[in-house]
Short mmCIF file of N, CA and C in Angstrom, two decimals:
data_model
loop_
_atom_site.label_atom_id
_atom_site.label_comp_id
_atom_site.label_asym_id
_atom_site.label_seq_id
_atom_site.Cartn_x
_atom_site.Cartn_y
_atom_site.Cartn_z
N UNK V 1 8.79 -11.59 -3.74
CA UNK V 1 8.30 -12.83 -4.53
C UNK V 1 8.46 -12.39 -6.02
N UNK V 2 8.84 -13.41 -6.78
CA UNK V 2 9.23 -13.36 -8.14
C UNK V 2 8.12 -13.95 -9.05
N UNK V 3 7.35 -12.99 -9.78
CA UNK V 3 6.32 -13.54 -10.56
C UNK V 3 6.81 -14.16 -11.86
N UNK V 4 8.25 -14.09 -12.20
CA UNK V 4 8.69 -14.64 -13.44
C UNK V 4 8.55 -16.17 -13.29
N UNK V 5 8.17 -16.75 -12.23
CA UNK V 5 7.87 -18.22 -12.13
C UNK V 5 6.83 -18.62 -13.13
N UNK V 6 6.00 -17.72 -13.49
CA UNK V 6 4.87 -18.10 -14.30
C UNK V 6 4.95 -17.70 -15.79
N UNK V 7 6.07 -17.34 -16.24
CA UNK V 7 6.22 -16.83 -17.59
C UNK V 7 6.92 -17.78 -18.42
N UNK V 8 6.43 -18.15 -19.68
CA UNK V 8 7.00 -19.04 -20.61
C UNK V 8 5.88 -19.77 -21.31
N UNK V 9 6.19 -20.28 -22.40
CA UNK V 9 5.13 -21.13 -23.18
C UNK V 9 5.33 -22.62 -22.93
N UNK V 10 6.35 -23.00 -22.20
CA UNK V 10 6.47 -24.36 -21.81
C UNK V 10 6.39 -24.66 -20.33
N UNK V 11 5.87 -25.67 -19.85
CA UNK V 11 5.80 -26.05 -18.33
C UNK V 11 6.42 -27.38 -18.27
N UNK V 12 7.42 -27.52 -17.42
CA UNK V 12 7.84 -28.79 -17.06
C UNK V 12 7.19 -29.02 -15.70
N UNK V 13 6.43 -30.04 -15.57
CA UNK V 13 5.57 -30.40 -14.36
C UNK V 13 5.78 -31.84 -13.99
N UNK V 14 5.96 -32.05 -12.73
CA UNK V 14 5.92 -33.47 -12.24
C UNK V 14 4.91 -33.47 -11.09
N UNK V 15 3.88 -34.27 -11.18
CA UNK V 15 2.80 -34.30 -10.24
C UNK V 15 2.80 -35.57 -9.49
N UNK V 16 2.91 -35.50 -8.16
CA UNK V 16 2.94 -36.79 -7.25
C UNK V 16 1.78 -36.73 -6.34
N UNK V 17 1.27 -38.02 -6.09
CA UNK V 17 0.23 -38.18 -5.15
C UNK V 17 0.87 -38.16 -3.82
N UNK V 18 0.35 -37.42 -2.83
CA UNK V 18 0.89 -37.47 -1.43
C UNK V 18 0.23 -38.41 -0.56
N UNK V 19 1.01 -39.22 0.05
CA UNK V 19 0.48 -40.09 1.16
C UNK V 19 0.15 -39.31 2.34
N UNK V 20 0.84 -38.31 2.74
CA UNK V 20 0.62 -37.46 3.88
C UNK V 20 1.05 -36.03 3.51
N UNK V 21 0.03 -35.28 3.44
CA UNK V 21 0.19 -33.80 3.09
C UNK V 21 0.97 -33.10 4.28
N UNK V 22 0.67 -33.49 5.53
CA UNK V 22 1.30 -32.98 6.75
C UNK V 22 2.90 -33.26 6.67
N UNK V 23 3.19 -34.45 6.20
CA UNK V 23 4.56 -34.87 6.19
C UNK V 23 5.35 -34.13 5.16
N UNK V 24 4.75 -33.89 4.13
CA UNK V 24 5.29 -33.21 2.90
C UNK V 24 5.56 -31.70 3.29
N UNK V 25 4.55 -31.03 4.04
CA UNK V 25 4.80 -29.65 4.56
C UNK V 25 5.83 -29.66 5.50
N UNK V 26 6.00 -30.65 6.42
CA UNK V 26 7.13 -30.61 7.36
C UNK V 26 8.42 -30.63 6.63
N UNK V 27 8.62 -31.41 5.62
CA UNK V 27 9.84 -31.34 4.86
C UNK V 27 10.02 -30.01 4.25
N UNK V 28 9.03 -29.40 3.63
CA UNK V 28 9.01 -28.12 3.10
C UNK V 28 9.57 -26.95 3.99
N UNK V 29 9.01 -27.11 5.34
CA UNK V 29 9.45 -26.15 6.37
C UNK V 29 10.98 -26.25 6.64
N UNK V 30 11.68 -27.27 6.27
CA UNK V 30 13.07 -27.35 6.50
C UNK V 30 13.99 -27.00 5.29
N UNK V 31 13.21 -26.54 4.30
CA UNK V 31 13.91 -26.15 3.06
C UNK V 31 13.60 -24.63 2.76
N UNK V 32 14.69 -23.86 2.41
CA UNK V 32 14.37 -22.41 2.17
C UNK V 32 13.31 -22.29 0.99
N UNK V 33 12.34 -21.51 1.36
CA UNK V 33 11.25 -21.23 0.42
C UNK V 33 10.53 -19.98 0.58
N UNK V 34 9.79 -19.63 -0.36
CA UNK V 34 8.93 -18.42 -0.24
C UNK V 34 7.46 -18.93 -0.40
N UNK V 35 6.59 -18.20 0.31
CA UNK V 35 5.05 -18.57 0.10
C UNK V 35 4.45 -17.53 -0.84
N UNK V 36 3.82 -18.08 -1.96
CA UNK V 36 3.16 -17.14 -2.87
C UNK V 36 1.61 -16.96 -2.26
N UNK V 37 1.09 -18.12 -2.01
CA UNK V 37 -0.25 -18.20 -1.38
C UNK V 37 -0.53 -19.44 -0.82
N UNK V 38 -1.48 -19.42 0.13
CA UNK V 38 -1.75 -20.67 1.01
C UNK V 38 -3.25 -20.82 1.08
N UNK V 39 -3.71 -22.08 0.79
CA UNK V 39 -5.10 -22.50 0.99
C UNK V 39 -6.10 -21.58 0.12
N UNK V 40 -5.82 -21.41 -1.03
CA UNK V 40 -6.80 -20.67 -1.95
C UNK V 40 -7.80 -21.67 -2.54
N UNK V 41 -8.99 -21.22 -2.66
CA UNK V 41 -9.89 -21.98 -3.41
C UNK V 41 -9.98 -21.76 -4.89
N UNK V 42 -9.60 -22.64 -5.63
CA UNK V 42 -9.55 -22.47 -7.10
C UNK V 42 -10.70 -23.00 -7.66
N UNK V 43 -11.45 -22.24 -8.50
CA UNK V 43 -12.49 -22.74 -9.27
C UNK V 43 -12.07 -22.64 -10.82
N UNK V 44 -12.18 -23.85 -11.40
CA UNK V 44 -11.76 -23.90 -12.93
C UNK V 44 -13.03 -24.25 -13.73
N UNK V 45 -13.19 -23.56 -14.80
CA UNK V 45 -14.26 -23.84 -15.74
C UNK V 45 -13.45 -24.32 -17.10
N UNK V 46 -13.58 -25.54 -17.47
CA UNK V 46 -12.97 -26.10 -18.66
C UNK V 46 -14.06 -25.97 -19.78
N UNK V 47 -13.53 -25.63 -20.96
CA UNK V 47 -14.32 -25.42 -22.20
C UNK V 47 -13.94 -26.32 -23.27
N UNK V 48 -14.86 -26.53 -24.13
CA UNK V 48 -14.58 -27.16 -25.45
C UNK V 48 -15.72 -26.86 -26.48
N UNK V 49 -15.65 -27.13 -27.58
CA UNK V 49 -16.64 -27.04 -28.64
C UNK V 49 -17.68 -28.14 -28.54
N UNK V 50 -18.91 -28.06 -29.00
CA UNK V 50 -19.83 -29.14 -28.83
C UNK V 50 -19.28 -30.47 -29.56
N UNK V 51 -18.45 -30.39 -30.59
CA UNK V 51 -17.96 -31.58 -31.16
C UNK V 51 -16.67 -31.96 -30.61
N UNK V 52 -16.19 -31.37 -29.43
CA UNK V 52 -15.05 -31.76 -28.69
C UNK V 52 -13.81 -31.62 -29.47
N UNK V 53 -13.69 -30.49 -30.27
CA UNK V 53 -12.55 -30.33 -31.21
C UNK V 53 -11.19 -30.05 -30.29
N UNK V 54 -11.26 -29.38 -29.23
CA UNK V 54 -10.09 -29.17 -28.44
C UNK V 54 -9.66 -30.53 -27.84
N UNK V 55 -10.50 -31.28 -27.22
CA UNK V 55 -10.12 -32.57 -26.72
C UNK V 55 -9.43 -33.49 -27.81
N UNK V 56 -10.02 -33.45 -29.11
CA UNK V 56 -9.39 -34.29 -30.21
C UNK V 56 -7.98 -33.73 -30.61
N UNK V 57 -7.76 -32.46 -30.30
CA UNK V 57 -6.42 -31.85 -30.59
C UNK V 57 -5.44 -31.94 -29.45
N UNK V 58 -5.89 -32.56 -28.41
CA UNK V 58 -5.12 -32.59 -27.14
C UNK V 58 -4.86 -31.21 -26.54
N UNK V 59 -5.82 -30.37 -26.62
CA UNK V 59 -5.78 -29.09 -26.06
C UNK V 59 -6.75 -28.87 -24.87
N UNK V 60 -6.44 -27.95 -24.09
CA UNK V 60 -7.35 -27.65 -22.92
C UNK V 60 -7.49 -26.11 -22.77
N UNK V 61 -8.72 -25.61 -22.49
CA UNK V 61 -8.98 -24.30 -22.33
C UNK V 61 -9.69 -24.07 -21.03
N UNK V 62 -9.15 -23.26 -20.10
CA UNK V 62 -9.64 -23.16 -18.73
C UNK V 62 -9.71 -21.70 -18.35
N UNK V 63 -10.74 -21.27 -17.59
CA UNK V 63 -10.81 -20.03 -16.91
C UNK V 63 -10.80 -20.34 -15.36
N UNK V 64 -9.78 -19.76 -14.70
CA UNK V 64 -9.55 -20.01 -13.23
C UNK V 64 -9.69 -18.80 -12.41
N UNK V 65 -10.35 -19.10 -11.29
CA UNK V 65 -10.64 -17.87 -10.29
C UNK V 65 -10.14 -18.51 -9.00
N UNK V 66 -9.19 -17.71 -8.28
CA UNK V 66 -8.64 -18.06 -7.03
C UNK V 66 -8.98 -17.09 -6.00
N UNK V 67 -9.49 -17.60 -4.86
CA UNK V 67 -9.85 -16.77 -3.64
C UNK V 67 -9.24 -17.42 -2.40
N UNK V 68 -8.77 -16.40 -1.57
CA UNK V 68 -9.05 -15.05 -1.46
C UNK V 68 -7.97 -14.21 -2.33
N UNK V 69 -7.11 -14.83 -2.97
CA UNK V 69 -6.00 -14.01 -3.56
C UNK V 69 -6.50 -13.09 -4.66
N UNK V 70 -7.69 -13.45 -5.32
CA UNK V 70 -8.25 -12.67 -6.31
C UNK V 70 -7.64 -12.74 -7.81
N UNK V 71 -6.69 -13.84 -7.81
CA UNK V 71 -6.12 -14.11 -9.07
C UNK V 71 -7.10 -14.74 -9.98
N UNK V 72 -7.19 -14.29 -11.38
CA UNK V 72 -8.06 -14.87 -12.33
C UNK V 72 -7.18 -15.03 -13.61
N UNK V 73 -7.26 -16.28 -14.11
CA UNK V 73 -6.34 -16.67 -15.20
C UNK V 73 -7.22 -17.19 -16.47
N UNK V 74 -6.63 -17.03 -17.66
CA UNK V 74 -7.10 -17.74 -18.88
C UNK V 74 -5.96 -18.63 -19.21
N UNK V 75 -6.15 -20.00 -19.26
CA UNK V 75 -5.07 -20.96 -19.32
C UNK V 75 -5.37 -21.88 -20.57
N UNK V 76 -4.38 -22.04 -21.45
CA UNK V 76 -4.51 -22.93 -22.54
C UNK V 76 -3.29 -23.89 -22.53
N UNK V 77 -3.70 -25.20 -22.59
CA UNK V 77 -2.62 -26.29 -22.53
C UNK V 77 -2.68 -27.10 -23.84
N UNK V 78 -1.49 -27.59 -24.26
CA UNK V 78 -1.49 -28.49 -25.46
C UNK V 78 -1.16 -27.63 -26.69
N UNK V 79 -0.95 -28.40 -27.78
CA UNK V 79 -1.22 -29.81 -27.98
C UNK V 79 -0.11 -30.65 -27.39
N UNK V 80 1.25 -30.12 -27.36
CA UNK V 80 2.19 -30.85 -26.72
C UNK V 80 2.10 -30.93 -25.27
N UNK V 81 2.60 -32.06 -24.71
CA UNK V 81 2.39 -32.22 -23.21
C UNK V 81 3.02 -31.06 -22.36
N UNK V 82 4.10 -30.50 -22.79
CA UNK V 82 4.72 -29.38 -22.03
C UNK V 82 4.22 -28.07 -22.37
N UNK V 83 3.33 -27.92 -23.32
CA UNK V 83 2.91 -26.58 -23.87
C UNK V 83 1.87 -26.01 -22.80
N UNK V 84 2.01 -24.90 -22.31
CA UNK V 84 1.03 -24.26 -21.45
C UNK V 84 1.37 -22.75 -21.39
N UNK V 85 0.26 -22.01 -21.57
CA UNK V 85 0.28 -20.54 -21.53
C UNK V 85 -0.89 -20.06 -20.66
N UNK V 86 -0.55 -19.14 -19.94
CA UNK V 86 -1.59 -18.43 -19.08
C UNK V 86 -1.44 -16.94 -19.07
N UNK V 87 -2.61 -16.25 -18.79
CA UNK V 87 -2.54 -14.81 -18.89
C UNK V 87 -3.58 -14.47 -17.73
N UNK V 88 -3.22 -13.29 -17.04
CA UNK V 88 -4.19 -12.76 -16.08
C UNK V 88 -5.27 -12.12 -16.88
N UNK V 89 -6.49 -12.27 -16.21
CA UNK V 89 -7.73 -11.50 -16.77
C UNK V 89 -8.28 -10.83 -15.52
N UNK V 90 -9.12 -9.81 -15.80
CA UNK V 90 -9.77 -9.03 -14.66
C UNK V 90 -11.15 -9.52 -14.27
N UNK V 91 -11.83 -10.25 -15.29
CA UNK V 91 -13.16 -10.47 -15.06
C UNK V 91 -13.52 -11.96 -15.65
N UNK V 92 -13.56 -12.87 -14.79
CA UNK V 92 -13.84 -14.26 -15.14
C UNK V 92 -15.19 -14.46 -15.69
N UNK V 93 -16.15 -13.77 -15.19
CA UNK V 93 -17.58 -13.79 -15.55
C UNK V 93 -17.77 -13.46 -16.99
N UNK V 94 -17.24 -12.31 -17.39
CA UNK V 94 -17.17 -11.83 -18.83
C UNK V 94 -16.41 -12.87 -19.69
N UNK V 95 -15.28 -13.30 -19.24
CA UNK V 95 -14.47 -14.27 -20.12
C UNK V 95 -15.38 -15.50 -20.29
N UNK V 96 -16.00 -16.03 -19.29
CA UNK V 96 -16.88 -17.23 -19.52
C UNK V 96 -17.99 -16.96 -20.48
N UNK V 97 -18.59 -15.72 -20.30
CA UNK V 97 -19.72 -15.33 -21.18
C UNK V 97 -19.28 -15.23 -22.66
N UNK V 98 -18.04 -14.57 -22.82
CA UNK V 98 -17.48 -14.48 -24.22
C UNK V 98 -17.24 -15.89 -24.83
N UNK V 99 -16.66 -16.76 -24.15
CA UNK V 99 -16.45 -18.10 -24.60
C UNK V 99 -17.68 -18.85 -25.06
N UNK V 100 -18.79 -18.66 -24.14
CA UNK V 100 -20.10 -19.29 -24.49
C UNK V 100 -20.69 -18.51 -25.73
N UNK V 101 -20.45 -17.25 -25.81
CA UNK V 101 -20.98 -16.59 -27.13
C UNK V 101 -20.34 -17.07 -28.32
N UNK V 102 -18.98 -17.51 -28.26
CA UNK V 102 -18.31 -17.98 -29.44
C UNK V 102 -18.48 -19.45 -29.67
N UNK V 103 -19.48 -20.00 -28.83
CA UNK V 103 -19.88 -21.46 -29.14
C UNK V 103 -19.22 -22.46 -28.29
N UNK V 104 -18.38 -22.04 -27.31
CA UNK V 104 -17.68 -23.05 -26.41
C UNK V 104 -18.79 -23.38 -25.33
N UNK V 105 -18.58 -24.54 -24.89
CA UNK V 105 -19.42 -25.04 -23.69
C UNK V 105 -18.58 -25.44 -22.41
N UNK V 106 -19.13 -25.24 -21.27
CA UNK V 106 -18.43 -25.71 -20.10
C UNK V 106 -18.48 -27.24 -20.02
N UNK V 107 -17.36 -27.88 -20.05
CA UNK V 107 -17.36 -29.38 -20.10
C UNK V 107 -17.12 -29.89 -18.62
N UNK V 108 -16.57 -28.98 -17.79
CA UNK V 108 -16.29 -29.37 -16.41
C UNK V 108 -16.05 -28.18 -15.47
N UNK V 109 -16.67 -28.18 -14.37
CA UNK V 109 -16.29 -27.21 -13.30
C UNK V 109 -15.68 -27.97 -12.24
N UNK V 110 -14.52 -27.43 -11.88
CA UNK V 110 -13.84 -28.33 -10.70
C UNK V 110 -13.25 -27.30 -9.67
N UNK V 111 -13.12 -27.82 -8.45
CA UNK V 111 -12.55 -26.92 -7.37
C UNK V 111 -11.41 -27.69 -6.67
N UNK V 112 -10.56 -26.90 -6.21
CA UNK V 112 -9.41 -27.52 -5.32
C UNK V 112 -8.91 -26.46 -4.33
N UNK V 113 -8.33 -26.91 -3.28
CA UNK V 113 -7.64 -25.95 -2.42
C UNK V 113 -6.16 -25.99 -2.82
N UNK V 114 -5.52 -24.87 -3.05
CA UNK V 114 -4.10 -24.81 -3.64
C UNK V 114 -3.32 -23.81 -2.71
N UNK V 115 -2.14 -24.25 -2.50
CA UNK V 115 -1.06 -23.49 -1.96
C UNK V 115 0.17 -23.56 -3.03
N UNK V 116 0.95 -22.31 -3.14
CA UNK V 116 1.98 -22.29 -3.98
C UNK V 116 3.12 -21.70 -3.32
N UNK V 117 4.35 -22.51 -3.43
CA UNK V 117 5.56 -22.17 -2.72
C UNK V 117 6.64 -22.07 -3.81
N UNK V 118 7.65 -21.13 -3.66
CA UNK V 118 8.75 -20.98 -4.47
C UNK V 118 9.96 -21.52 -3.81
N UNK V 119 10.76 -22.55 -4.51
CA UNK V 119 11.98 -23.09 -4.02
C UNK V 119 12.88 -22.81 -5.08
N UNK V 120 13.77 -21.83 -4.92
CA UNK V 120 14.68 -21.43 -5.98
C UNK V 120 13.91 -21.00 -7.14
N UNK V 121 14.37 -21.48 -8.37
CA UNK V 121 13.64 -21.16 -9.73
C UNK V 121 12.42 -22.01 -9.90
N UNK V 122 12.09 -22.99 -9.03
CA UNK V 122 10.93 -23.84 -9.14
C UNK V 122 9.78 -23.42 -8.36
N UNK V 123 8.56 -23.74 -8.69
CA UNK V 123 7.44 -23.63 -7.87
C UNK V 123 6.80 -24.97 -7.48
N UNK V 124 6.39 -25.08 -6.31
CA UNK V 124 5.80 -26.24 -5.87
C UNK V 124 4.34 -25.96 -5.46
N UNK V 125 3.48 -26.60 -6.04
CA UNK V 125 2.01 -26.45 -5.74
C UNK V 125 1.46 -27.65 -5.06
N UNK V 126 0.74 -27.37 -3.87
CA UNK V 126 0.21 -28.39 -3.14
C UNK V 126 -1.36 -28.24 -3.22
N UNK V 127 -1.89 -29.40 -3.75
CA UNK V 127 -3.41 -29.28 -4.02
C UNK V 127 -4.15 -30.40 -3.30
N UNK V 128 -5.36 -30.00 -2.91
CA UNK V 128 -6.27 -31.04 -2.31
C UNK V 128 -7.65 -30.97 -3.09
N UNK V 129 -8.00 -32.10 -3.54
CA UNK V 129 -9.26 -32.19 -4.36
C UNK V 129 -10.18 -33.24 -3.60
N UNK V 130 -11.37 -32.83 -3.30
CA UNK V 130 -12.26 -33.63 -2.57
C UNK V 130 -12.49 -34.88 -3.35
N UNK V 131 -12.45 -36.03 -2.70
CA UNK V 131 -12.65 -37.31 -3.35
C UNK V 131 -11.63 -37.78 -4.19
N UNK V 132 -10.61 -37.02 -4.38
CA UNK V 132 -9.46 -37.43 -5.33
C UNK V 132 -8.22 -37.56 -4.56
N UNK V 133 -7.83 -36.63 -3.64
CA UNK V 133 -6.69 -36.66 -2.82
C UNK V 133 -5.88 -35.56 -2.86
N UNK V 134 -4.58 -35.59 -2.28
CA UNK V 134 -3.62 -34.58 -2.09
C UNK V 134 -2.58 -34.88 -3.02
N UNK V 135 -2.01 -33.74 -3.65
CA UNK V 135 -0.97 -33.88 -4.63
C UNK V 135 -0.04 -32.74 -4.53
N UNK V 136 1.22 -32.92 -4.92
CA UNK V 136 2.26 -31.84 -5.07
C UNK V 136 2.79 -31.81 -6.43
N UNK V 137 2.73 -30.71 -7.11
CA UNK V 137 3.26 -30.48 -8.36
C UNK V 137 4.62 -29.66 -8.30
N UNK V 138 5.60 -30.24 -8.86
CA UNK V 138 6.89 -29.46 -8.95
C UNK V 138 7.05 -29.07 -10.44
N UNK V 139 7.22 -27.70 -10.60
CA UNK V 139 7.14 -27.20 -12.00
C UNK V 139 8.14 -26.00 -12.12
N UNK V 140 8.31 -25.74 -13.41
CA UNK V 140 8.97 -24.47 -13.88
C UNK V 140 8.38 -24.16 -15.35
N UNK V 141 8.32 -22.85 -15.47
CA UNK V 141 7.88 -22.38 -16.81
C UNK V 141 9.09 -21.86 -17.54
N UNK V 142 9.14 -22.03 -18.89
CA UNK V 142 10.18 -21.52 -19.61
C UNK V 142 9.82 -21.31 -21.11
N UNK V 143 10.63 -20.47 -21.86
CA UNK V 143 10.47 -20.31 -23.27
C UNK V 143 11.49 -21.18 -23.94
N UNK V 144 12.57 -21.70 -23.20
CA UNK V 144 13.60 -22.42 -23.73
C UNK V 144 13.37 -23.92 -23.92
N UNK V 145 12.94 -24.29 -25.07
CA UNK V 145 12.57 -25.74 -25.31
C UNK V 145 13.78 -26.64 -24.98
N UNK V 146 14.93 -26.20 -25.26
CA UNK V 146 16.09 -27.04 -25.06
C UNK V 146 16.48 -27.35 -23.65
N UNK V 147 15.74 -26.65 -22.70
CA UNK V 147 16.03 -26.86 -21.30
C UNK V 147 14.95 -27.89 -20.62
N UNK V 148 14.03 -28.28 -21.48
CA UNK V 148 12.87 -29.16 -20.80
C UNK V 148 13.45 -30.45 -20.12
N UNK V 149 14.40 -31.12 -20.77
CA UNK V 149 14.79 -32.35 -20.21
C UNK V 149 15.77 -32.04 -18.88
N UNK V 150 16.47 -31.05 -18.99
CA UNK V 150 17.36 -30.61 -17.92
C UNK V 150 16.48 -30.25 -16.71
N UNK V 151 15.50 -29.46 -16.89
CA UNK V 151 14.65 -28.94 -15.83
C UNK V 151 13.73 -30.19 -15.28
N UNK V 152 13.47 -31.13 -16.11
CA UNK V 152 12.80 -32.43 -15.57
C UNK V 152 13.71 -33.17 -14.61
N UNK V 153 14.99 -33.33 -14.95
CA UNK V 153 15.86 -33.95 -13.95
C UNK V 153 16.01 -33.24 -12.77
N UNK V 154 16.15 -31.98 -12.84
CA UNK V 154 16.34 -31.14 -11.60
C UNK V 154 15.06 -31.18 -10.79
N UNK V 155 13.83 -31.24 -11.35
CA UNK V 155 12.60 -31.38 -10.50
C UNK V 155 12.56 -32.76 -9.98
N UNK V 156 12.96 -33.89 -10.67
CA UNK V 156 12.95 -35.16 -9.96
C UNK V 156 13.92 -35.07 -8.72
N UNK V 157 15.11 -34.47 -8.84
CA UNK V 157 16.03 -34.41 -7.72
C UNK V 157 15.36 -33.70 -6.59
N UNK V 158 14.70 -32.59 -6.74
CA UNK V 158 14.03 -31.76 -5.78
C UNK V 158 12.81 -32.57 -5.13
N UNK V 159 12.07 -33.31 -5.94
CA UNK V 159 11.03 -34.22 -5.41
C UNK V 159 11.57 -35.34 -4.44
N UNK V 160 12.74 -35.88 -4.96
CA UNK V 160 13.45 -36.74 -4.02
C UNK V 160 13.71 -36.40 -2.67
N UNK V 161 13.98 -35.15 -2.63
CA UNK V 161 14.23 -34.52 -1.22
C UNK V 161 13.03 -34.65 -0.28
N UNK V 162 11.84 -34.75 -0.90
CA UNK V 162 10.59 -34.94 -0.27
C UNK V 162 10.17 -36.30 -0.04
N UNK V 163 11.13 -37.21 -0.53
CA UNK V 163 10.79 -38.68 -0.52
C UNK V 163 9.83 -39.22 -1.52
N UNK V 164 9.67 -38.35 -2.59
CA UNK V 164 8.66 -38.75 -3.64
C UNK V 164 9.58 -39.43 -4.75
N UNK V 165 9.06 -40.55 -5.23
CA UNK V 165 9.57 -41.23 -6.34
C UNK V 165 8.69 -41.54 -7.40
N UNK V 166 9.14 -42.17 -8.56
CA UNK V 166 8.35 -42.56 -9.56
C UNK V 166 7.03 -43.35 -9.23
N UNK V 167 6.99 -44.04 -8.20
CA UNK V 167 5.86 -44.74 -7.78
C UNK V 167 4.70 -43.82 -7.45
N UNK V 168 5.07 -42.60 -6.96
CA UNK V 168 3.87 -41.69 -6.65
C UNK V 168 3.59 -40.61 -7.74
N UNK V 169 4.37 -40.80 -8.89
CA UNK V 169 4.13 -39.90 -10.00
C UNK V 169 2.85 -40.16 -10.66
N UNK V 170 2.12 -39.04 -10.99
CA UNK V 170 0.86 -39.08 -11.58
C UNK V 170 0.92 -38.52 -13.03
N UNK V 171 0.40 -39.10 -13.98
CA UNK V 171 0.44 -38.65 -15.36
C UNK V 171 -0.83 -38.05 -15.81
N UNK V 172 -1.90 -38.29 -15.10
CA UNK V 172 -3.20 -37.78 -15.49
C UNK V 172 -3.33 -36.40 -15.01
N UNK V 173 -4.05 -35.61 -15.74
CA UNK V 173 -4.43 -34.20 -15.27
C UNK V 173 -5.50 -34.35 -14.27
N UNK V 174 -5.62 -33.18 -13.46
CA UNK V 174 -6.77 -33.24 -12.54
C UNK V 174 -8.11 -33.35 -13.26
N UNK V 175 -8.14 -32.76 -14.27
CA UNK V 175 -9.38 -32.83 -15.19
C UNK V 175 -9.68 -34.28 -15.51
N UNK V 176 -8.73 -34.99 -15.93
CA UNK V 176 -8.87 -36.49 -16.41
C UNK V 176 -9.31 -37.29 -15.02
N UNK V 177 -8.72 -36.92 -13.83
CA UNK V 177 -8.99 -37.74 -12.65
C UNK V 177 -10.38 -37.43 -12.19
N UNK V 178 -10.82 -36.25 -12.36
CA UNK V 178 -12.19 -35.89 -11.90
C UNK V 178 -13.27 -36.42 -12.94
N UNK V 179 -12.90 -36.36 -14.14
CA UNK V 179 -13.85 -36.88 -15.18
C UNK V 179 -13.94 -38.43 -14.99
N UNK V 180 -12.95 -39.08 -14.76
CA UNK V 180 -13.03 -40.66 -14.41
C UNK V 180 -13.81 -40.96 -13.21
N UNK V 181 -13.58 -40.17 -12.23
CA UNK V 181 -14.18 -40.52 -11.01
C UNK V 181 -15.75 -40.25 -11.03
N UNK V 182 -16.07 -39.14 -11.74
CA UNK V 182 -17.54 -38.85 -11.64
C UNK V 182 -18.27 -39.10 -13.03
N UNK V 183 -17.66 -39.84 -13.89
CA UNK V 183 -18.34 -40.07 -15.16
C UNK V 183 -19.06 -41.46 -15.08
#
């Protein structure tokens, strides 16, 4: 398994709503792929300042814990739509405490069930969120800003192999979807 899939400061990502997760996985089973993890429970803590300065700057700060894999991440997205950086951490409880000590507040805690598959240089993430639905994210991380549009086209072609088209494309983040549903 190649962990280079998650290195880079840019992420090209296309998120599609799935009509049938079972049908999607059936197609995946007929395509050469590697399994990174299956059916992990992800807990995400999103942070912002009391005056919502990160939100105003189109930035997102998240601490993520994945079980049973034990992966723990510090994730920052924005301000550009494709900008995303993540790093492994050892202790999510201390990281959360440190952010609170610095004046950040938890603005949302969200959970989802996630599986990650590698298809060539791309990764496909299949997510289930209670009350929101099932989704597939086709993505690649890169440091090469000049490749963003090329990768987007390649990801669209890969998604088409699963029968996914622009009709199913989702432009909202999970955070946005959850906040809209429960606010």
